[in-house]
Coordinates of C-alpha atoms in Angstrom, one line a residue:
M29 CA -182.5 -27.4 -130.2
R30 CA -182.6 -28.8 -126.6
R31 CA -180.2 -31.4 -125.1
P32 CA -180.6 -33.5 -122.0
V33 CA -178.7 -32.7 -118.8
R34 CA -175.4 -34.5 -118.6
V35 CA -174.8 -36.3 -115.2
G36 CA -171.6 -38.0 -114.2
V37 CA -171.1 -40.4 -111.3
F38 CA -167.7 -40.7 -109.6
G39 CA -165.9 -43.0 -107.2
L40 CA -164.4 -46.4 -106.5
L41 CA -167.3 -48.1 -108.2
G42 CA -167.1 -51.5 -109.9
S43 CA -163.9 -52.2 -107.9
G44 CA -165.2 -55.2 -105.9
N45 CA -166.7 -53.3 -103.0
L46 CA -170.4 -54.2 -102.9
G47 CA -171.4 -51.3 -100.6
N48 CA -170.0 -48.7 -103.1
D49 CA -171.9 -50.3 -106.0
G50 CA -175.1 -50.4 -103.9
S51 CA -174.9 -46.7 -103.4
L52 CA -174.4 -46.2 -107.1
E53 CA -177.4 -48.4 -107.8
A54 CA -179.6 -46.3 -105.5
V55 CA -178.5 -43.1 -107.2
L56 CA -179.1 -44.5 -110.7
G57 CA -182.6 -45.6 -109.6
Y58 CA -183.2 -42.0 -108.4
L59 CA -181.9 -40.5 -111.7
R60 CA -184.0 -42.9 -113.8
A61 CA -187.1 -42.0 -111.9
E62 CA -186.6 -38.2 -111.6
R63 CA -184.5 -37.4 -114.7
P64 CA -185.1 -40.1 -117.2
E65 CA -183.8 -37.9 -120.0
A66 CA -180.4 -37.5 -118.4
V67 CA -177.3 -38.8 -120.1
V68 CA -175.3 -40.6 -117.4
D69 CA -171.7 -41.9 -117.4
A70 CA -169.1 -42.7 -114.8
L71 CA -165.5 -42.0 -113.9
C72 CA -164.7 -44.9 -111.6
G73 CA -162.4 -47.6 -110.4
G74 CA -163.8 -50.5 -112.4
P75 CA -165.2 -49.2 -115.7
E76 CA -165.7 -52.6 -117.3
V77 CA -167.9 -53.8 -114.4
V78 CA -169.9 -50.6 -114.2
A79 CA -170.5 -50.5 -118.0
A80 CA -171.6 -54.1 -118.1
R81 CA -173.7 -54.2 -114.9
Y82 CA -175.4 -50.7 -115.1
R83 CA -175.3 -50.1 -118.8
I84 CA -173.7 -46.7 -118.7
P85 CA -170.5 -45.5 -120.4
A86 CA -167.6 -45.6 -117.9
T87 CA -164.0 -44.3 -117.9
R88 CA -161.1 -45.5 -115.6
L89 CA -160.6 -43.2 -112.6
H90 CA -156.8 -43.3 -112.8
W91 CA -154.5 -43.2 -115.8
Y92 CA -151.9 -45.4 -114.0
R93 CA -153.4 -48.9 -113.5
G94 CA -151.2 -49.7 -110.6
E95 CA -152.4 -46.7 -108.5
Y96 CA -153.4 -48.7 -105.5
R97 CA -150.4 -51.0 -105.5
T98 CA -147.3 -50.2 -103.4
A99 CA -144.6 -48.7 -105.7
S100 CA -141.1 -49.9 -104.7
R101 CA -139.2 -49.7 -108.0
A102 CA -138.1 -46.4 -109.6
G103 CA -140.2 -47.0 -112.7
A104 CA -143.4 -47.6 -110.7
V105 CA -142.7 -44.5 -108.5
A106 CA -142.2 -42.4 -111.7
A107 CA -145.3 -43.8 -113.3
K108 CA -147.3 -42.9 -110.2
G109 CA -146.0 -39.4 -110.2
L110 CA -146.7 -38.9 -113.9
G111 CA -150.2 -40.4 -113.3
K112 CA -151.0 -37.6 -110.8
L113 CA -150.4 -35.0 -113.5
V114 CA -152.2 -36.9 -116.2
D115 CA -155.2 -37.5 -113.8
A116 CA -155.5 -33.8 -113.2
V117 CA -156.0 -33.1 -116.9
R118 CA -158.2 -36.2 -117.4
T119 CA -160.4 -35.3 -114.4
A120 CA -160.8 -31.7 -115.5
A121 CA -161.7 -32.7 -119.0
W122 CA -164.3 -35.2 -117.8
V123 CA -165.9 -32.8 -115.3
R124 CA -166.1 -30.0 -117.9
R125 CA -168.4 -32.2 -120.1
H126 CA -171.0 -32.5 -117.4
D127 CA -173.7 -30.3 -115.9
V128 CA -173.8 -32.3 -112.6
V129 CA -171.5 -34.9 -111.0
I130 CA -172.7 -37.1 -108.1
V131 CA -170.5 -38.9 -105.7
P132 CA -172.9 -41.6 -104.5
G133 CA -172.5 -42.4 -100.8
M134 CA -169.3 -44.3 -99.8
G135 CA -166.9 -43.3 -97.0
V136 CA -165.2 -40.7 -99.3
L137 CA -164.5 -38.3 -96.4
E138 CA -163.0 -40.7 -93.9
A139 CA -159.9 -42.8 -93.3
T140 CA -161.2 -45.5 -91.1
L141 CA -159.4 -48.1 -93.3
P142 CA -155.7 -47.7 -94.5
L143 CA -155.6 -44.8 -97.0
R144 CA -152.9 -42.8 -98.7
P145 CA -153.5 -39.1 -99.4
W146 CA -152.4 -39.2 -103.0
G147 CA -154.8 -42.0 -103.9
F148 CA -158.5 -41.4 -103.7
P149 CA -158.4 -38.2 -101.5
Y150 CA -156.4 -36.6 -104.2
A151 CA -158.8 -37.8 -106.9
L152 CA -161.7 -36.4 -105.0
F153 CA -160.0 -33.1 -104.6
L154 CA -159.4 -32.9 -108.4
L155 CA -163.0 -33.6 -109.0
C156 CA -164.3 -30.9 -106.6
A157 CA -161.8 -28.3 -107.7
S158 CA -162.6 -29.0 -111.4
G159 CA -166.3 -28.6 -110.6
R160 CA -165.7 -25.2 -109.0
L161 CA -163.4 -24.1 -111.9
F162 CA -165.9 -25.1 -114.7
G163 CA -169.2 -24.4 -113.0
T164 CA -170.2 -28.0 -112.8
R165 CA -172.4 -28.8 -109.8
V166 CA -170.7 -31.5 -107.7
A167 CA -172.7 -33.3 -105.0
L168 CA -171.4 -35.5 -102.2
V169 CA -174.6 -37.5 -101.5
G170 CA -175.1 -39.5 -98.3
V171 CA -171.3 -39.8 -97.8
G172 CA -169.4 -41.0 -94.7
A173 CA -166.8 -38.9 -92.9
A174 CA -164.7 -39.3 -89.8
P175 CA -161.9 -37.5 -88.0
I176 CA -158.6 -37.8 -89.9
G177 CA -155.2 -37.5 -88.2
D178 CA -152.9 -37.5 -91.2
R179 CA -152.5 -33.8 -92.2
P180 CA -152.2 -34.2 -96.0
T181 CA -155.3 -36.5 -96.1
R182 CA -157.2 -34.2 -93.8
A183 CA -156.4 -31.1 -96.0
L184 CA -157.5 -32.8 -99.2
V185 CA -160.7 -34.0 -97.7
R186 CA -161.5 -30.7 -96.1
W187 CA -161.0 -28.8 -99.4
S188 CA -162.9 -31.3 -101.4
A189 CA -165.9 -30.9 -99.1
R190 CA -165.6 -27.1 -99.2
L191 CA -165.5 -27.0 -103.0
A192 CA -168.6 -29.3 -103.5
T193 CA -171.9 -27.7 -104.4
Y194 CA -174.0 -30.0 -102.2
R195 CA -173.2 -32.2 -99.2
S196 CA -175.3 -34.7 -97.2
Y197 CA -174.1 -37.4 -94.8
R198 CA -175.2 -40.9 -93.8
D199 CA -175.0 -40.1 -90.1
T200 CA -174.6 -37.3 -87.6
L201 CA -171.1 -38.3 -86.7
S202 CA -170.0 -37.7 -90.3
R203 CA -171.4 -34.1 -90.3
D204 CA -169.8 -33.5 -86.9
A205 CA -166.4 -34.7 -88.2
M206 CA -166.5 -32.3 -91.2
R207 CA -167.5 -29.4 -88.9
A208 CA -164.6 -30.2 -86.7
M209 CA -162.3 -30.1 -89.7
G210 CA -163.4 -26.6 -90.5
V211 CA -166.2 -27.1 -93.1
D212 CA -169.4 -25.0 -92.7
T213 CA -172.1 -27.7 -92.4
A214 CA -174.9 -25.3 -91.4
R215 CA -176.9 -26.3 -94.5
D216 CA -175.8 -29.9 -94.7
E217 CA -178.4 -32.6 -94.0
V218 CA -178.1 -36.1 -92.5
H219 CA -180.1 -39.0 -94.1
P220 CA -179.9 -42.8 -93.8
D221 CA -177.4 -44.7 -96.0
L222 CA -178.4 -44.7 -99.7
A223 CA -178.6 -48.5 -99.6
F224 CA -181.8 -48.2 -97.5
A225 CA -183.5 -46.9 -100.7
L226 CA -182.9 -50.3 -102.5
P227 CA -185.6 -52.9 -102.9
V228 CA -185.5 -55.7 -100.3
P229 CA -186.5 -59.4 -100.6
P230 CA -189.1 -60.7 -98.1
P231 CA -187.8 -62.3 -94.9
D232 CA -187.5 -66.1 -95.1
P233 CA -185.7 -67.3 -92.0
S234 CA -184.0 -70.7 -92.6
G235 CA -182.5 -71.4 -89.2
R236 CA -178.9 -70.5 -90.2
V237 CA -176.7 -67.8 -89.0
C238 CA -174.9 -65.4 -91.4
V239 CA -171.5 -64.3 -90.4
G240 CA -170.1 -61.4 -92.4
V241 CA -166.3 -61.4 -92.5
M242 CA -163.8 -58.7 -93.5
D243 CA -160.1 -58.5 -94.4
F244 CA -159.7 -56.3 -91.3
H245 CA -156.3 -54.9 -90.4
G246 CA -157.3 -51.8 -88.4
G247 CA -157.5 -48.2 -89.5
N248 CA -155.2 -45.6 -91.0
D249 CA -153.5 -45.0 -87.7
D250 CA -153.0 -48.7 -87.0
R251 CA -150.4 -49.6 -89.6
A252 CA -147.8 -50.6 -87.0
R253 CA -150.2 -53.1 -85.5
A254 CA -152.0 -54.1 -88.6
E255 CA -151.0 -57.8 -88.6
E256 CA -151.6 -58.2 -84.9
I257 CA -155.1 -56.7 -85.3
H258 CA -155.9 -59.0 -88.2
R259 CA -154.7 -62.1 -86.4
R260 CA -156.8 -61.3 -83.3
Y261 CA -159.9 -60.6 -85.5
L262 CA -159.5 -63.8 -87.5
D263 CA -158.8 -65.9 -84.4
G264 CA -161.8 -64.6 -82.5
T265 CA -164.2 -64.8 -85.4
T266 CA -163.0 -68.4 -86.1
R267 CA -163.6 -69.4 -82.5
F268 CA -167.1 -67.9 -82.6
V269 CA -168.0 -69.8 -85.8
R270 CA -166.6 -73.0 -84.3
A271 CA -168.8 -72.5 -81.2
L272 CA -171.9 -72.1 -83.4
V273 CA -171.1 -75.3 -85.3
E274 CA -170.7 -77.2 -81.9
D275 CA -174.2 -76.0 -81.1
G276 CA -175.4 -77.6 -84.4
R277 CA -176.0 -74.3 -86.2
Q278 CA -175.6 -73.8 -89.9
V279 CA -173.3 -70.9 -90.6
R280 CA -173.1 -68.9 -93.9
L281 CA -170.0 -66.8 -94.4
L282 CA -170.6 -63.5 -96.2
T283 CA -168.1 -61.1 -97.8
G284 CA -168.5 -57.5 -99.0
D285 CA -165.3 -56.9 -100.9
D286 CA -163.1 -59.1 -103.1
C287 CA -160.3 -59.0 -100.5
D288 CA -162.6 -60.6 -97.9
T289 CA -162.6 -64.0 -99.6
T290 CA -159.2 -64.9 -98.0
V291 CA -160.7 -64.5 -94.5
A292 CA -163.7 -66.7 -95.5
A293 CA -161.3 -69.3 -96.9
A294 CA -159.2 -69.3 -93.7
I295 CA -162.3 -69.9 -91.5
L296 CA -163.6 -72.6 -93.8
E297 CA -160.3 -74.4 -93.5
A298 CA -160.0 -73.9 -89.8
V299 CA -163.5 -75.1 -88.8
D300 CA -163.8 -77.8 -91.5
S301 CA -167.4 -78.6 -91.1
P302 CA -170.3 -79.2 -93.7
L303 CA -172.3 -76.8 -91.5
V304 CA -170.2 -73.9 -92.7
T305 CA -170.5 -72.6 -96.2
A306 CA -169.5 -69.4 -98.0
A307 CA -172.0 -67.4 -100.1
E308 CA -171.1 -66.2 -103.6
T309 CA -172.4 -62.6 -103.8
A310 CA -171.9 -60.1 -106.6
S311 CA -174.2 -57.3 -105.4
L312 CA -176.0 -55.9 -102.4
A313 CA -179.1 -57.6 -103.7
D314 CA -177.3 -60.9 -103.3
L315 CA -176.2 -60.0 -99.8
M316 CA -179.8 -59.0 -98.9
K317 CA -181.1 -62.4 -100.1
E318 CA -178.6 -64.1 -97.9
T319 CA -179.4 -62.0 -94.8
A320 CA -183.2 -62.2 -95.4
A321 CA -182.9 -66.0 -95.3
A322 CA -181.0 -65.9 -91.9
D323 CA -182.4 -66.2 -88.4
S324 CA -179.7 -63.7 -87.3
V325 CA -176.5 -62.0 -88.6
V326 CA -173.1 -61.2 -87.1
A327 CA -171.2 -58.9 -89.5
T328 CA -168.2 -56.6 -89.7
R329 CA -168.1 -54.7 -93.0
Y330 CA -170.4 -51.7 -92.9
H331 CA -172.6 -52.6 -95.8
N332 CA -173.1 -56.1 -94.6
L333 CA -174.6 -54.5 -91.6
V334 CA -176.8 -52.3 -93.8
C335 CA -178.0 -55.3 -95.7
A336 CA -178.9 -57.3 -92.6
L337 CA -180.7 -54.3 -91.0
K338 CA -182.5 -53.4 -94.2
T339 CA -183.9 -56.9 -94.4
G340 CA -185.1 -56.7 -90.8
T341 CA -182.9 -59.5 -89.5
P342 CA -181.6 -59.3 -85.9
T343 CA -178.0 -58.3 -86.2
L344 CA -174.8 -58.1 -84.1
A345 CA -172.1 -55.8 -85.3
L346 CA -168.4 -56.5 -85.1
S347 CA -167.7 -52.8 -85.0
Y348 CA -164.5 -51.4 -86.5
A349 CA -165.5 -47.7 -86.6
A350 CA -167.9 -45.2 -85.1
K351 CA -170.1 -45.4 -88.2
S352 CA -171.0 -49.0 -87.3
D353 CA -172.0 -48.0 -83.8
A354 CA -174.0 -45.1 -85.1
L355 CA -175.9 -47.2 -87.6
M356 CA -176.7 -49.8 -85.0
A357 CA -178.0 -47.1 -82.6
Q358 CA -180.0 -45.6 -85.4
M359 CA -181.7 -48.9 -86.0
G360 CA -182.4 -49.6 -82.3
L361 CA -179.7 -52.2 -81.8
A362 CA -177.0 -50.2 -79.9
A363 CA -176.6 -53.0 -77.3
Y364 CA -175.4 -55.4 -79.9
C365 CA -172.0 -54.1 -80.8
H366 CA -168.7 -55.9 -80.2
P367 CA -165.2 -54.4 -81.0
A368 CA -163.6 -55.9 -84.1
R369 CA -160.2 -55.1 -82.8
E370 CA -160.7 -57.1 -79.7
V371 CA -162.9 -60.1 -80.6
D372 CA -163.7 -62.1 -77.5
A373 CA -165.4 -65.3 -78.8
D374 CA -167.0 -66.1 -75.4
R375 CA -168.4 -62.6 -74.9
L376 CA -169.5 -62.5 -78.5
L377 CA -171.4 -65.8 -78.1
E378 CA -173.1 -64.4 -75.0
Q379 CA -174.2 -61.3 -76.9
F380 CA -175.4 -63.4 -79.8
R381 CA -177.6 -65.6 -77.6
A382 CA -179.1 -62.5 -76.0
L383 CA -179.8 -61.1 -79.5
E384 CA -181.6 -64.3 -80.5
K385 CA -183.8 -64.3 -77.3
R386 CA -185.2 -61.0 -78.4
S387 CA -185.5 -61.9 -82.1
A388 CA -189.3 -61.2 -82.5
E389 CA -189.1 -57.9 -80.7
L390 CA -186.0 -56.8 -82.7
R391 CA -187.7 -57.7 -86.0
Q392 CA -190.6 -55.4 -85.1
T393 CA -188.2 -52.6 -84.2
L394 CA -186.3 -53.0 -87.4
A395 CA -189.5 -52.9 -89.5
E396 CA -190.4 -49.6 -87.9
R397 CA -186.9 -48.1 -88.4
N398 CA -186.8 -49.2 -92.0
Q399 CA -190.1 -47.5 -92.8
A400 CA -188.7 -44.3 -91.3
A401 CA -185.4 -44.6 -93.3
V402 CA -187.3 -44.8 -96.6
R403 CA -189.3 -41.7 -95.7
Q404 CA -186.1 -39.8 -94.9
L405 CA -184.5 -40.9 -98.1
D406 CA -187.5 -39.6 -100.1
R407 CA -186.7 -36.2 -98.5
Q408 CA -183.0 -36.6 -99.4
F409 CA -183.8 -37.1 -103.1
A410 CA -186.3 -34.2 -103.1
A411 CA -183.6 -32.0 -101.7
L412 CA -181.1 -33.3 -104.2
T413 CA -183.4 -32.5 -107.1
A414 CA -183.9 -28.9 -105.9
A415 CA -180.1 -28.4 -105.5
L416 CA -178.9 -30.0 -108.7
F417 CA -181.8 -29.6 -111.1
P418 CA -183.4 -26.2 -110.5
A419 CA -186.9 -25.8 -111.8
A420 CA -186.0 -22.8 -113.9
D421 CA -183.4 -25.0 -115.7
H422 CA -185.8 -27.9 -116.3
A423 CA -182.6 -30.0 -116.7
L424 CA -182.6 -28.9 -120.4
R425 CA -180.5 -26.2 -122.0
E426 CA -180.2 -24.7 -125.4
T427 CA -177.3 -25.8 -127.5
P428 CA -175.3 -23.1 -129.3

């Protein structure tokens, strides 16, 4: 008797980050088209959300529910420590039940935002080590990577990548970063972000400007300056929004993670104008609808940029990491980046006006780059099928 291939998806999915969930959606679309017989489930951060939204069984990534909260009391510290041991057993048992596990996109090999080694980097290492132990193929598909200064985090990320069966990256910088960390990347490929495989609404410019905001406090190495960086980012972005309103422009604030709503609320309170509203978005599809209806977009969070560029809307990046600069260059908009750590509202306004003057030309450029991205992702999925579902296996095995 034959049984279908068992596929797991893994990551901080369903946890409020729309970019992560968009990558999952792209991979599920691929699986349903290429391996419709596959039995798919998830080990993820928000199992209730994933199960309800994507209709697949889902298990909580961490045994200890307070994993990403700072532990200050002895009981919480002990619970976190116990959780590491329990998670090792839980992860191994989950991996062993699968033929293939896919980590869909996300910046799983980077630390461009504050990150502790014993959080997600440890969870990813457990996954990849379990895959190697039990012969389960683990694929890091279209992931982001960046140089990591913290030694424990760097070691966990390096070994996770080495133990994976398949790796591909969303930009050349990511592959270069892993090579610099000692990973053999000779066979690793670079393809556009997985979100470029998602369907897109038709453009419908409405005259308004979308401003994507982020609860930005710098990166992993900026902890000592985190509040100063956040204050400068918020002040500069607020001044920019106020300048748009003074020009009579309608502004729509966008978020990409649950934590970003506090920034949107602060800008709404500070500007206090009916011309400024905040969008309610629950998915990348919602974000794309917003950006498709904009004349132009100014955005910080990486997947807000992806959504704006995917819909062909002229976009200016408040760049907080090299991945944002790389994405803008890939899409032909390298000249329209502004540092998120040093937001200068006057300079930003100059760049924005220059962007809008070239709107028609940039829309044509983005249309051409998007067509190329779709073709590259078709090759990505073909390579993934060959690596994870060999023809000799036919994705079906005999049961004992």
